[in-house]
């Protein structure tokens, strides 16, 4: 996945659990960049790339269910290109 520096990108993740999902958080290189918002069955986060340095970022998602059990996704690489 690639994005251009200075714009924004919508990150999306699907998550479900029999007891329900409490929160979904998005991370870039292990640092939290924002909270997911439920959107048509998925969770999305619009990441503003203003001030983000060009390079490759490992994007991951941490999901917490209603009982407080936490699961971290495998990372997916996102390349941000400079202008």
C-alpha atoms as a PDB file:
ATOM      1  CA  UNK A   1       0.000   0.000   0.000  1.00  0.00           C
ATOM      2  CA  UNK A   2       1.316   3.471  -0.814  1.00  0.00           C
ATOM      3  CA  UNK A   3       0.290   7.027   0.049  1.00  0.00           C
ATOM      4  CA  UNK A   4       1.605  10.464  -0.860  1.00  0.00           C
ATOM      5  CA  UNK A   5       3.071  12.702   1.816  1.00  0.00           C
ATOM      6  CA  UNK A   6       0.882  15.679   2.692  1.00  0.00           C
ATOM      7  CA  UNK A   7      -2.445  13.989   2.087  1.00  0.00           C
ATOM      8  CA  UNK A   8      -4.333  11.502   4.177  1.00  0.00           C
ATOM      9  CA  UNK A   9      -5.257   7.848   3.973  1.00  0.00           C
ATOM     10  CA  UNK A  10      -8.188   5.942   5.433  1.00  0.00           C
ATOM     11  CA  UNK A  11      -7.066   2.835   7.286  1.00  0.00           C
ATOM     12  CA  UNK A  12      -9.673   0.112   7.757  1.00  0.00           C
ATOM     13  CA  UNK A  13      -9.862  -3.015   9.889  1.00  0.00           C
ATOM     14  CA  UNK A  14     -12.545  -5.581  10.540  1.00  0.00           C
ATOM     15  CA  UNK A  15     -12.976  -6.934  14.047  1.00  0.00           C
ATOM     16  CA  UNK A  16     -15.618  -9.031  15.746  1.00  0.00           C
ATOM     17  CA  UNK A  17     -16.049 -10.925  18.987  1.00  0.00           C
ATOM     18  CA  UNK A  18     -18.979 -12.794  20.532  1.00  0.00           C
ATOM     19  CA  UNK A  19     -18.957 -10.427  23.541  1.00  0.00           C
ATOM     20  CA  UNK A  20     -18.517  -7.305  21.401  1.00  0.00           C
ATOM     21  CA  UNK A  21     -15.686  -4.915  20.608  1.00  0.00           C
ATOM     22  CA  UNK A  22     -14.839  -2.158  23.076  1.00  0.00           C
ATOM     23  CA  UNK A  23     -12.217  -0.298  21.020  1.00  0.00           C
ATOM     24  CA  UNK A  24      -9.933  -0.499  18.013  1.00  0.00           C
ATOM     25  CA  UNK A  25      -6.636   1.409  17.918  1.00  0.00           C
ATOM     26  CA  UNK A  26      -4.310   1.976  14.947  1.00  0.00           C
ATOM     27  CA  UNK A  27      -0.502   1.990  15.248  1.00  0.00           C
ATOM     28  CA  UNK A  28       2.390   2.966  12.964  1.00  0.00           C
ATOM     29  CA  UNK A  29       5.755   1.423  13.863  1.00  0.00           C
ATOM     30  CA  UNK A  30       4.382   0.575  17.308  1.00  0.00           C
ATOM     31  CA  UNK A  31       3.220   4.123  18.093  1.00  0.00           C
ATOM     32  CA  UNK A  32      -0.506   4.811  18.447  1.00  0.00           C
ATOM     33  CA  UNK A  33      -1.786   7.101  15.700  1.00  0.00           C
ATOM     34  CA  UNK A  34      -5.503   7.021  16.451  1.00  0.00           C
ATOM     35  CA  UNK A  35      -8.722   5.284  17.401  1.00  0.00           C
ATOM     36  CA  UNK A  36     -10.955   3.445  14.985  1.00  0.00           C
ATOM     37  CA  UNK A  37     -14.531   4.552  14.327  1.00  0.00           C
ATOM     38  CA  UNK A  38     -17.178   1.955  13.458  1.00  0.00           C
ATOM     39  CA  UNK A  39     -18.136   2.358   9.817  1.00  0.00           C
ATOM     40  CA  UNK A  40     -20.449  -0.138   8.071  1.00  0.00           C
ATOM     41  CA  UNK A  41     -19.154  -3.144  10.009  1.00  0.00           C
ATOM     42  CA  UNK A  42     -15.487  -2.135   9.869  1.00  0.00           C
ATOM     43  CA  UNK A  43     -13.406   0.244  11.941  1.00  0.00           C
ATOM     44  CA  UNK A  44     -11.723   3.122  10.130  1.00  0.00           C
ATOM     45  CA  UNK A  45      -9.228   5.836  10.947  1.00  0.00           C
ATOM     46  CA  UNK A  46      -8.258   8.735   8.666  1.00  0.00           C
ATOM     47  CA  UNK A  47      -4.519   9.256   9.103  1.00  0.00           C
ATOM     48  CA  UNK A  48      -3.330  12.737   8.152  1.00  0.00           C
ATOM     49  CA  UNK A  49       0.098  12.457   6.569  1.00  0.00           C
ATOM     50  CA  UNK A  50       0.942  16.117   7.201  1.00  0.00           C
ATOM     51  CA  UNK A  51       4.280  16.090   8.988  1.00  0.00           C
ATOM     52  CA  UNK A  52       4.778  12.345   8.501  1.00  0.00           C
ATOM     53  CA  UNK A  53       8.218  11.605   7.067  1.00  0.00           C
ATOM     54  CA  UNK A  54       8.476   9.668   3.810  1.00  0.00           C
ATOM     55  CA  UNK A  55       9.280   6.010   4.386  1.00  0.00           C
ATOM     56  CA  UNK A  56       7.762   2.643   5.158  1.00  0.00           C
ATOM     57  CA  UNK A  57       5.536   2.226   8.195  1.00  0.00           C
ATOM     58  CA  UNK A  58       4.386  -1.002   9.842  1.00  0.00           C
ATOM     59  CA  UNK A  59       0.645  -0.489  10.417  1.00  0.00           C
ATOM     60  CA  UNK A  60      -1.034  -2.648  13.046  1.00  0.00           C
ATOM     61  CA  UNK A  61      -4.310  -2.687  14.920  1.00  0.00           C
ATOM     62  CA  UNK A  62      -5.018  -3.438  18.584  1.00  0.00           C
ATOM     63  CA  UNK A  63      -8.532  -4.651  19.361  1.00  0.00           C
ATOM     64  CA  UNK A  64     -10.019  -4.768  22.855  1.00  0.00           C
ATOM     65  CA  UNK A  65     -13.211  -6.693  23.463  1.00  0.00           C
ATOM     66  CA  UNK A  66     -15.920  -5.907  26.034  1.00  0.00           C
ATOM     67  CA  UNK A  67     -14.204  -8.175  28.591  1.00  0.00           C
ATOM     68  CA  UNK A  68     -10.884  -6.322  28.265  1.00  0.00           C
ATOM     69  CA  UNK A  69      -9.111  -9.031  26.269  1.00  0.00           C
ATOM     70  CA  UNK A  70      -6.616  -7.442  23.856  1.00  0.00           C
ATOM     71  CA  UNK A  71      -5.427  -8.797  20.506  1.00  0.00           C
ATOM     72  CA  UNK A  72      -2.801  -7.185  18.242  1.00  0.00           C
ATOM     73  CA  UNK A  73      -2.900  -7.726  14.481  1.00  0.00           C
ATOM     74  CA  UNK A  74       0.036  -8.634  12.326  1.00  0.00           C
ATOM     75  CA  UNK A  75       1.612  -5.521  10.813  1.00  0.00           C
ATOM     76  CA  UNK A  76       1.048  -4.501   7.198  1.00  0.00           C
ATOM     77  CA  UNK A  77       3.570  -2.225   5.480  1.00  0.00           C
ATOM     78  CA  UNK A  78       2.491   1.178   4.185  1.00  0.00           C
ATOM     79  CA  UNK A  79       4.892   3.286   2.133  1.00  0.00           C
ATOM     80  CA  UNK A  80       4.562   7.068   2.348  1.00  0.00           C
ATOM     81  CA  UNK A  81       6.194   8.792  -0.612  1.00  0.00           C
ATOM     82  CA  UNK A  82       7.542  12.342  -0.514  1.00  0.00           C
ATOM     83  CA  UNK A  83       6.409  14.965  -2.993  1.00  0.00           C
END
